[in-house]
PDB file of N, CA and C in Angstrom:
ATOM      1  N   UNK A   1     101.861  65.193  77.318  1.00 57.00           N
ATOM      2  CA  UNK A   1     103.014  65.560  78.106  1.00 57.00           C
ATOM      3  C   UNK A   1     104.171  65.865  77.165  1.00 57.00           C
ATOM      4  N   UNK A   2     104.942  66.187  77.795  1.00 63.00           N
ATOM      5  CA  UNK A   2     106.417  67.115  77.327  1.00 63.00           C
ATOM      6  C   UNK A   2     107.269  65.840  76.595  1.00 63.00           C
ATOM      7  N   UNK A   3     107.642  65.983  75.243  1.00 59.00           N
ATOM      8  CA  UNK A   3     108.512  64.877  74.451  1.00 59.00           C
ATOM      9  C   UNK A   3     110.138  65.646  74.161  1.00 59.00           C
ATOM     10  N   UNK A   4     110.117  66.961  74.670  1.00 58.00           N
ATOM     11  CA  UNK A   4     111.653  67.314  74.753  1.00 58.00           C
ATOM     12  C   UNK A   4     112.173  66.702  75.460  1.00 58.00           C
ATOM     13  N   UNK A   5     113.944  66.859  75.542  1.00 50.00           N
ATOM     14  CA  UNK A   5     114.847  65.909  76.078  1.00 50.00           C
ATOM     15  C   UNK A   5     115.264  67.012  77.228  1.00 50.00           C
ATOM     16  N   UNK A   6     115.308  68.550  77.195  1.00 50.00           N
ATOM     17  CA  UNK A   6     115.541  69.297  78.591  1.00 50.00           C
ATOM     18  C   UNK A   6     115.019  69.452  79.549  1.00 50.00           C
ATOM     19  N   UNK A   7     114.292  68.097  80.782  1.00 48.00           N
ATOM     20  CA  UNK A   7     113.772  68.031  81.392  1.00 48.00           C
ATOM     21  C   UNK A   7     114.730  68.527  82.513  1.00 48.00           C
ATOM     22  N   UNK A   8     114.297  69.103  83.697  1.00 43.00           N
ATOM     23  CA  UNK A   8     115.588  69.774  84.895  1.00 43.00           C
ATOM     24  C   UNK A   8     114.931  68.631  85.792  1.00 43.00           C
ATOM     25  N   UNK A   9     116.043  67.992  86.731  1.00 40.00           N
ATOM     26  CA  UNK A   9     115.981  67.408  87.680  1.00 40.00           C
ATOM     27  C   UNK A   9     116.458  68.218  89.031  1.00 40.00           C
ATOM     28  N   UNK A  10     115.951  69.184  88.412  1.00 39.00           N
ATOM     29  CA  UNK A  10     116.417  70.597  89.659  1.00 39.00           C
ATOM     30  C   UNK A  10     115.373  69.990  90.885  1.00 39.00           C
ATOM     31  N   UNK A  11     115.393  70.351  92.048  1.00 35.00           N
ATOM     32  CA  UNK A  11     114.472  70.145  93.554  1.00 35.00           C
ATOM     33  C   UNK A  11     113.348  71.134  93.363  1.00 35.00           C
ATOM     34  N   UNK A  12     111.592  70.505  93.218  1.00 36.00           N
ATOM     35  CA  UNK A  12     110.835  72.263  93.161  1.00 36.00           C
ATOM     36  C   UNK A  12     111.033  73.247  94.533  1.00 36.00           C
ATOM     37  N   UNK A  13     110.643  74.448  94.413  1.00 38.00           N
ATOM     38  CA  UNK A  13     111.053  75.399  94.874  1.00 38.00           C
ATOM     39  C   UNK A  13     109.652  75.396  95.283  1.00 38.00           C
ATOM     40  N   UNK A  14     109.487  76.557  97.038  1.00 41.00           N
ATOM     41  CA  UNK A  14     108.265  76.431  97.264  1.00 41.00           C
ATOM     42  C   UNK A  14     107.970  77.880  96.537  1.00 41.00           C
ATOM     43  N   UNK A  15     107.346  77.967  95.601  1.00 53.00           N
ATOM     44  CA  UNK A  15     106.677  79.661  95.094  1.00 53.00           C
ATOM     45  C   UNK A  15     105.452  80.148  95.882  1.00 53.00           C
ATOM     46  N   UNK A  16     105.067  81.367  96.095  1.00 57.00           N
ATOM     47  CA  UNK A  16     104.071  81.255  96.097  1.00 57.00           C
ATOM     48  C   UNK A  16     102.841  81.855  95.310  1.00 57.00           C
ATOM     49  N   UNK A  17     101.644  81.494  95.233  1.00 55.00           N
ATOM     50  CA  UNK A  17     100.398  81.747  93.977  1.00 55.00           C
ATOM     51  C   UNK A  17     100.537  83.094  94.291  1.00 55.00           C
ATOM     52  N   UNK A  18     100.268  83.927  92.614  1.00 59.00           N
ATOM     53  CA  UNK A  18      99.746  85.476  92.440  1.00 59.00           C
ATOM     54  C   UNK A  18      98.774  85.492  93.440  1.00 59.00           C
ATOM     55  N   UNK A  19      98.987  86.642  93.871  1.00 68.00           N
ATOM     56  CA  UNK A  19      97.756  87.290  94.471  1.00 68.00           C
ATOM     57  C   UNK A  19      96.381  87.828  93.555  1.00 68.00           C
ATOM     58  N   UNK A  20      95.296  87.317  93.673  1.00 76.00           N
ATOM     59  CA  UNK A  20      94.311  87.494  93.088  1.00 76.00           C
ATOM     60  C   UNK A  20      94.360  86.826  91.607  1.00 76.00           C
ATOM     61  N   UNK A  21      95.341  85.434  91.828  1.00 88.00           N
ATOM     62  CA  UNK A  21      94.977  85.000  90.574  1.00 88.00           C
ATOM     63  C   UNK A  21      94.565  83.401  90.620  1.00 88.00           C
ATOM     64  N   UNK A  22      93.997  83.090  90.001  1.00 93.00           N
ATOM     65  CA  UNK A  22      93.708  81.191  90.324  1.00 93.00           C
ATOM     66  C   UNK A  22      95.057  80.552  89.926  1.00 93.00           C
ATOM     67  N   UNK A  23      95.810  79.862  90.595  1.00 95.00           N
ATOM     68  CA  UNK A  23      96.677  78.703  90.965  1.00 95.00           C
ATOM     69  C   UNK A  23      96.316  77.957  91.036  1.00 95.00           C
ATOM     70  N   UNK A  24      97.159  76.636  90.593  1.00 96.00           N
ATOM     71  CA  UNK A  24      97.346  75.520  90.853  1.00 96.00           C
ATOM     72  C   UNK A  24      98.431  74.651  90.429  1.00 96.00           C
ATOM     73  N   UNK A  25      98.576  73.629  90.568  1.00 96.00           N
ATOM     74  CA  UNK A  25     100.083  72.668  90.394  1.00 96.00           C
ATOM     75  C   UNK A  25      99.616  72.009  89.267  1.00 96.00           C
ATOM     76  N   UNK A  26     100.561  71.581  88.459  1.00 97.00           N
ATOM     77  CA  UNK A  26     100.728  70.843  87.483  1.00 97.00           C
ATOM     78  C   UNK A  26     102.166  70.077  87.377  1.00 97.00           C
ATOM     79  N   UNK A  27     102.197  68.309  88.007  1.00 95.00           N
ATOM     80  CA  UNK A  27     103.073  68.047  88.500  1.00 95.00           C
ATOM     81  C   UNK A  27     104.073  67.400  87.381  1.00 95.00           C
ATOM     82  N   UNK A  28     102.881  67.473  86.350  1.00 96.00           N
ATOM     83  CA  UNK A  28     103.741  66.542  85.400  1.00 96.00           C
ATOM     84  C   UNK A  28     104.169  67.615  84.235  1.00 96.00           C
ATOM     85  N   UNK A  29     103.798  69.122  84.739  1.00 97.00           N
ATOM     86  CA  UNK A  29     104.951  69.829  83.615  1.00 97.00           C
ATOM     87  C   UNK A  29     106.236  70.323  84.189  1.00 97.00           C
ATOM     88  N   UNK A  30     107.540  69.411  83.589  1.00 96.00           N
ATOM     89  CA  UNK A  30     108.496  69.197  84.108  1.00 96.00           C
ATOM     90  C   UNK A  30     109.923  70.196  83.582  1.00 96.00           C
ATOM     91  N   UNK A  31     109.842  70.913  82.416  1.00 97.00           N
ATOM     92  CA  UNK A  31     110.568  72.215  81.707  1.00 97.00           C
ATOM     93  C   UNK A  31     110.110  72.912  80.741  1.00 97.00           C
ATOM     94  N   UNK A  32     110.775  74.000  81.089  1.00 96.00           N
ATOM     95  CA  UNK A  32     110.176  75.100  80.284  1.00 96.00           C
ATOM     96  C   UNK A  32     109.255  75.267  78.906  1.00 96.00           C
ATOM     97  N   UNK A  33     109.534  73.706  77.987  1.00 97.00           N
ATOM     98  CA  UNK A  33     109.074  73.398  77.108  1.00 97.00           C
ATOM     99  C   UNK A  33     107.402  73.261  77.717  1.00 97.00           C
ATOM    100  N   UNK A  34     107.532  72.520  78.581  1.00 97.00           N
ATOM    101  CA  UNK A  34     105.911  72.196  79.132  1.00 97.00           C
ATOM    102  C   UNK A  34     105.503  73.533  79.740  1.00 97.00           C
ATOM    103  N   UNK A  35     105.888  74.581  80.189  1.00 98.00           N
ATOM    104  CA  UNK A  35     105.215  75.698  80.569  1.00 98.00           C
ATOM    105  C   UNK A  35     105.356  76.225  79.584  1.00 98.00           C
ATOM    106  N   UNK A  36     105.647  76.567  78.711  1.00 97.00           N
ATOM    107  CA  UNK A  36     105.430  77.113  77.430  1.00 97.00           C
ATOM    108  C   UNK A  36     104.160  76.888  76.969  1.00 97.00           C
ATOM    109  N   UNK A  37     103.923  75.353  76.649  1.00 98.00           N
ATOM    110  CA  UNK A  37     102.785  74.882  76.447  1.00 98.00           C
ATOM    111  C   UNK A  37     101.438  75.149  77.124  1.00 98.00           C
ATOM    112  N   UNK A  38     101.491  75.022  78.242  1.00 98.00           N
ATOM    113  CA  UNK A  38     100.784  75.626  79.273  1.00 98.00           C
ATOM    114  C   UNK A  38     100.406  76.864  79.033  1.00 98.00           C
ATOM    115  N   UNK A  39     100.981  77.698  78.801  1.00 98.00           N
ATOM    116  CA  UNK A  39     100.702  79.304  79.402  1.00 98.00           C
ATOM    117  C   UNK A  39     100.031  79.354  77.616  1.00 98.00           C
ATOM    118  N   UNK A  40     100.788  79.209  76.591  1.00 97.00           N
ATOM    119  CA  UNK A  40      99.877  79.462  75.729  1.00 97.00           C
ATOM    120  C   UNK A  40      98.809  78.755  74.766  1.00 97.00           C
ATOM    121  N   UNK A  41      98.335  77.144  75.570  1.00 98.00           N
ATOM    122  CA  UNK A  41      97.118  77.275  75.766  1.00 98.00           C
ATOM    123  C   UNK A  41      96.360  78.103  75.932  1.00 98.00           C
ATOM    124  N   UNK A  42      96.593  78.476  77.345  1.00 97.00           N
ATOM    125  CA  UNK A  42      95.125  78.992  78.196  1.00 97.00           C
ATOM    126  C   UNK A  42      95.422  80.805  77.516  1.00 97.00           C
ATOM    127  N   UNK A  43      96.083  81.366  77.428  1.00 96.00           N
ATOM    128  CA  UNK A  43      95.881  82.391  76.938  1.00 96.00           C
ATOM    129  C   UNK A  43      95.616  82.282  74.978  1.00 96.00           C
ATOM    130  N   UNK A  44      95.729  81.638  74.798  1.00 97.00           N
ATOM    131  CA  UNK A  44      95.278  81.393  73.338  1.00 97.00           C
ATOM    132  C   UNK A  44      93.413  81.072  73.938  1.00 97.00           C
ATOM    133  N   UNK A  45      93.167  80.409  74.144  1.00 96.00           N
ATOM    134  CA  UNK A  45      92.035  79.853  74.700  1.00 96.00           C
ATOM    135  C   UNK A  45      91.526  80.515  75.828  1.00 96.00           C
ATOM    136  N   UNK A  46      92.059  81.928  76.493  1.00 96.00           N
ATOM    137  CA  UNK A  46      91.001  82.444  77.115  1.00 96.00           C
ATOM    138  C   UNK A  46      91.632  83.990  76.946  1.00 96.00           C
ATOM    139  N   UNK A  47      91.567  84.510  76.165  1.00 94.00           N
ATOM    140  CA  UNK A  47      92.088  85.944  75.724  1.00 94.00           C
ATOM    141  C   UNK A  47      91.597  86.991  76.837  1.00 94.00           C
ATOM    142  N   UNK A  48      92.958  88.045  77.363  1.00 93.00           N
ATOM    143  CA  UNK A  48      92.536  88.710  78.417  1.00 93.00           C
ATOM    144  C   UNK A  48      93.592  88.359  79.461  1.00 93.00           C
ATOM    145  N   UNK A  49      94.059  87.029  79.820  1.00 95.00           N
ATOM    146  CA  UNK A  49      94.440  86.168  80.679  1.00 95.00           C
ATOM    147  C   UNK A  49      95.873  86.528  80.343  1.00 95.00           C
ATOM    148  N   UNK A  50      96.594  86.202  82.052  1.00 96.00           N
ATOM    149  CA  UNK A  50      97.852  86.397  81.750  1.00 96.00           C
ATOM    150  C   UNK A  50      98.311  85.396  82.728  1.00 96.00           C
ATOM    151  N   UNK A  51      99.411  84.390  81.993  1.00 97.00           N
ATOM    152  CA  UNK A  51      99.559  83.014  83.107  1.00 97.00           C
ATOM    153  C   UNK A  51     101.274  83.343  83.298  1.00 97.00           C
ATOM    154  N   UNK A  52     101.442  82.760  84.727  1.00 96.00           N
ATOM    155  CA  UNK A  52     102.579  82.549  84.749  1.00 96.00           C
ATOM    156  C   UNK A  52     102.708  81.211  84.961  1.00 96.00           C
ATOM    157  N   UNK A  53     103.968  80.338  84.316  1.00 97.00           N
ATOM    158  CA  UNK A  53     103.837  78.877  84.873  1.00 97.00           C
ATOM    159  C   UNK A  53     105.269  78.410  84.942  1.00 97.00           C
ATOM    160  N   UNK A  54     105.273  78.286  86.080  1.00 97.00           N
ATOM    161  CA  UNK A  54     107.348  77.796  87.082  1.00 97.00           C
ATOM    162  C   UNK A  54     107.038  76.107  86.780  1.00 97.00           C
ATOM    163  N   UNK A  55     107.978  75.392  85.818  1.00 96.00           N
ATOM    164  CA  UNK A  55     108.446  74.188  86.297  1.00 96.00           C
ATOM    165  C   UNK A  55     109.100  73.774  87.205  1.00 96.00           C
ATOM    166  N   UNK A  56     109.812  74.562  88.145  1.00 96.00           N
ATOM    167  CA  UNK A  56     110.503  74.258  89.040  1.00 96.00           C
ATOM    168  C   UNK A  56     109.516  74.119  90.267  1.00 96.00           C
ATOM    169  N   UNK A  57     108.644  74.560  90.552  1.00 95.00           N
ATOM    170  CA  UNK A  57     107.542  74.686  91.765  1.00 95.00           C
ATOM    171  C   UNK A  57     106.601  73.928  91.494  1.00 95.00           C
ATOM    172  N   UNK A  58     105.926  73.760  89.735  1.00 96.00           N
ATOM    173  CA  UNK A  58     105.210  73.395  89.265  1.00 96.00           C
ATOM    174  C   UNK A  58     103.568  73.973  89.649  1.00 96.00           C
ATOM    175  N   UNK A  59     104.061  74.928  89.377  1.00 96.00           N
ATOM    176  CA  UNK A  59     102.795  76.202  89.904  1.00 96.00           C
ATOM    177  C   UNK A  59     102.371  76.510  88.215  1.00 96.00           C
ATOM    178  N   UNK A  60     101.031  77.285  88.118  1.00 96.00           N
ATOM    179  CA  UNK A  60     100.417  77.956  87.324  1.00 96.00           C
ATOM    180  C   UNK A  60      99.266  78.800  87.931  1.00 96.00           C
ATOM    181  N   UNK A  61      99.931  80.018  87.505  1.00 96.00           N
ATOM    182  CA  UNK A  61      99.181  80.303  88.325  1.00 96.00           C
ATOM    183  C   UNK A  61      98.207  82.141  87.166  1.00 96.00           C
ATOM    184  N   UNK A  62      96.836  82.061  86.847  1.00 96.00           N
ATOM    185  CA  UNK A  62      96.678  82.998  85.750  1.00 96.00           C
ATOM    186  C   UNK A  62      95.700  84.073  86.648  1.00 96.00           C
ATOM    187  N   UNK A  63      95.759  85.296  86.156  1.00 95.00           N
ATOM    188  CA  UNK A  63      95.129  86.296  86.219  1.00 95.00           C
ATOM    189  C   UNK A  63      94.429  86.512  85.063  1.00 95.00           C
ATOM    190  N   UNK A  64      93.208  87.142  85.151  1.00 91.00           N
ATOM    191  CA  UNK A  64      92.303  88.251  84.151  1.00 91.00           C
ATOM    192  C   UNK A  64      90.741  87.047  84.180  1.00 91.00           C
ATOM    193  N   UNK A  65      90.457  86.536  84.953  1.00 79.00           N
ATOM    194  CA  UNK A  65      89.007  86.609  84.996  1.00 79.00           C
ATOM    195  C   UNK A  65      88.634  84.704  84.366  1.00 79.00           C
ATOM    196  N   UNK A  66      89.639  84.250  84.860  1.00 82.00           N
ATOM    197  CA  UNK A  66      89.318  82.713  84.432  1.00 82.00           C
ATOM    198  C   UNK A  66      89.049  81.742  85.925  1.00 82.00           C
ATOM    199  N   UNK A  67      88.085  80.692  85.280  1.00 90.00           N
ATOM    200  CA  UNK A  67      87.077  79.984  86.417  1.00 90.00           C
ATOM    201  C   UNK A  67      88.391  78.665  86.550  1.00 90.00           C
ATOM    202  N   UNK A  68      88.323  78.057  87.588  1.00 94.00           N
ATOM    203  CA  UNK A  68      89.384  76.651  87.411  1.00 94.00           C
ATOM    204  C   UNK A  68      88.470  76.039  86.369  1.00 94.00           C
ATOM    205  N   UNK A  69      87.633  75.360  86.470  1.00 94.00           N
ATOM    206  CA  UNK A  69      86.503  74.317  85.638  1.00 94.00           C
ATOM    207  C   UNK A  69      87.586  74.633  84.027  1.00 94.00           C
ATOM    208  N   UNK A  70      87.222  75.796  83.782  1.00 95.00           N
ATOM    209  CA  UNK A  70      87.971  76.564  82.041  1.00 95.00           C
ATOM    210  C   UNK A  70      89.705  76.032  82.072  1.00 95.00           C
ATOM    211  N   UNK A  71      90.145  76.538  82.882  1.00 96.00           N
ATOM    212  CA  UNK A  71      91.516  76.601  83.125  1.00 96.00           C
ATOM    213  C   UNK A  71      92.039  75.090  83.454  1.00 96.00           C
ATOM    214  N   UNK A  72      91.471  73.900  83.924  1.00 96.00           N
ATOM    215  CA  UNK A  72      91.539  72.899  83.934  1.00 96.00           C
ATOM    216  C   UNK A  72      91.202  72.091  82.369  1.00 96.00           C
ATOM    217  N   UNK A  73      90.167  72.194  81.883  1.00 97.00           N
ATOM    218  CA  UNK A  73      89.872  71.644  80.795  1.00 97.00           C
ATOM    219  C   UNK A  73      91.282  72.266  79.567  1.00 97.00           C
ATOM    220  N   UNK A  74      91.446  73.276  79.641  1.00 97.00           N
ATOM    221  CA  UNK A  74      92.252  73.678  78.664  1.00 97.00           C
ATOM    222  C   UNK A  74      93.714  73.112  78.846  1.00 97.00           C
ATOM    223  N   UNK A  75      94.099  73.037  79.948  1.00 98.00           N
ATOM    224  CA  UNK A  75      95.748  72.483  80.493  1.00 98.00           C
ATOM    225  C   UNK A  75      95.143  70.534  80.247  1.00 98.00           C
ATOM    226  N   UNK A  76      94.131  70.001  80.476  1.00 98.00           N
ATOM    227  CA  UNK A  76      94.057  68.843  80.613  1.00 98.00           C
ATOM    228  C   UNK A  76      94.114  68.712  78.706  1.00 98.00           C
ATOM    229  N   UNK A  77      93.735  69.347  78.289  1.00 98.00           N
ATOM    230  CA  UNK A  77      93.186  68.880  76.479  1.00 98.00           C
ATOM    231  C   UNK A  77      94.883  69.355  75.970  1.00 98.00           C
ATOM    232  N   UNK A  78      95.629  69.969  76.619  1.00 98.00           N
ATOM    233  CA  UNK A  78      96.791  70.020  76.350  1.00 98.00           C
ATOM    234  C   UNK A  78      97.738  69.337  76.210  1.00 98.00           C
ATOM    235  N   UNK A  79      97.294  67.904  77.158  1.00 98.00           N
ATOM    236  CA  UNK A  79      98.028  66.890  77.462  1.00 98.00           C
ATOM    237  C   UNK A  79      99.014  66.847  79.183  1.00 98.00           C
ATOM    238  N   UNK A  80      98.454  67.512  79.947  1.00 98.00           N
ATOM    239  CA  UNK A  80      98.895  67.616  81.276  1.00 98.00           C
ATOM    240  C   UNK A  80      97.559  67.456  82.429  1.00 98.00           C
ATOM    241  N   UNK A  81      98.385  67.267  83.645  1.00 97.00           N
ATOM    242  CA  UNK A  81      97.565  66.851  84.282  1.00 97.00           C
ATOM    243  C   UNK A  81      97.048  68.291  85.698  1.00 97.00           C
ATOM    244  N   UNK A  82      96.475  68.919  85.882  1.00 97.00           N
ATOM    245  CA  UNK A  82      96.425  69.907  86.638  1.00 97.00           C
ATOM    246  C   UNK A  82      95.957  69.346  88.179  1.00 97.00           C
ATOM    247  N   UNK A  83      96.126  70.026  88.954  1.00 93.00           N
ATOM    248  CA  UNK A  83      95.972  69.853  90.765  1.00 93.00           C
ATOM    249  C   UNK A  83      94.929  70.480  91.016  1.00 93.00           C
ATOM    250  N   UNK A  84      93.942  70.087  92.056  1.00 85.00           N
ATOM    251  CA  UNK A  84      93.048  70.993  92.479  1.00 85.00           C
ATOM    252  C   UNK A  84      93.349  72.481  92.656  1.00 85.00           C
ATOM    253  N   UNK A  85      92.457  73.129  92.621  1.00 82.00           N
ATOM    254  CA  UNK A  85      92.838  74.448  92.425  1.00 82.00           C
ATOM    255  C   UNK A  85      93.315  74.870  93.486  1.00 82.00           C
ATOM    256  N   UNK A  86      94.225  75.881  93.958  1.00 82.00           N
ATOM    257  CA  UNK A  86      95.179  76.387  95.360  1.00 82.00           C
ATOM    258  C   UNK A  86      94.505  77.790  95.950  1.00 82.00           C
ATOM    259  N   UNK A  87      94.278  78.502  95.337  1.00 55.00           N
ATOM    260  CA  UNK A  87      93.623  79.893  95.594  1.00 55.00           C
ATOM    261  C   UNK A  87      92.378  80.535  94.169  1.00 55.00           C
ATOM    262  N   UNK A  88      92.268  81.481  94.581  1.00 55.00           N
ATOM    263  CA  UNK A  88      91.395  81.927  93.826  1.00 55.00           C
ATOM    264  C   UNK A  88      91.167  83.840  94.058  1.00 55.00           C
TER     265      UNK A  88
END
């Protein structure tokens, strides 16, 4: 998890998931530092892929051809905790 000090105690926002892309929540990435982390994981680790990831909603949500099973293991070995998957 996130060891920066700019955590937002902002209210999440309801977003909603890309269309045609796998989503899911990740509750414990809490600022931008932790979606940072996030997004380039999984695109370091699944080339092709394009993630978007809102701390404020606590959404992630990637396009270009990734399974949750992949996309879970990679955000979990990151040090975060991911949500069942939301769409697909």
């Amino acid at each position: 998890m996130c060891s920066c000090q700019q955590h937002s105690q902002a209210a999440a926002t309801a977003a909603a998931p890309a269309e045609g892309a796998v989503s899911f929540r990740v509750e414990d990435m809490t600022c931008g530092h932790c979606a940072g982390t996030i997004k380039t994981a999984i695109e370091s680790k699944l080339p092709g892929t394009s993630v978007d990831a809102d701390p404020a909603s606590k959404l992630v949500s990637v396009r270009g051809g990734a399974d949750f099973a992949a996309l879970s293991a990679i955000v979990t070995a990151a040090g975060y905790t991911p949500s069942a998957q939301l769409t697909r």
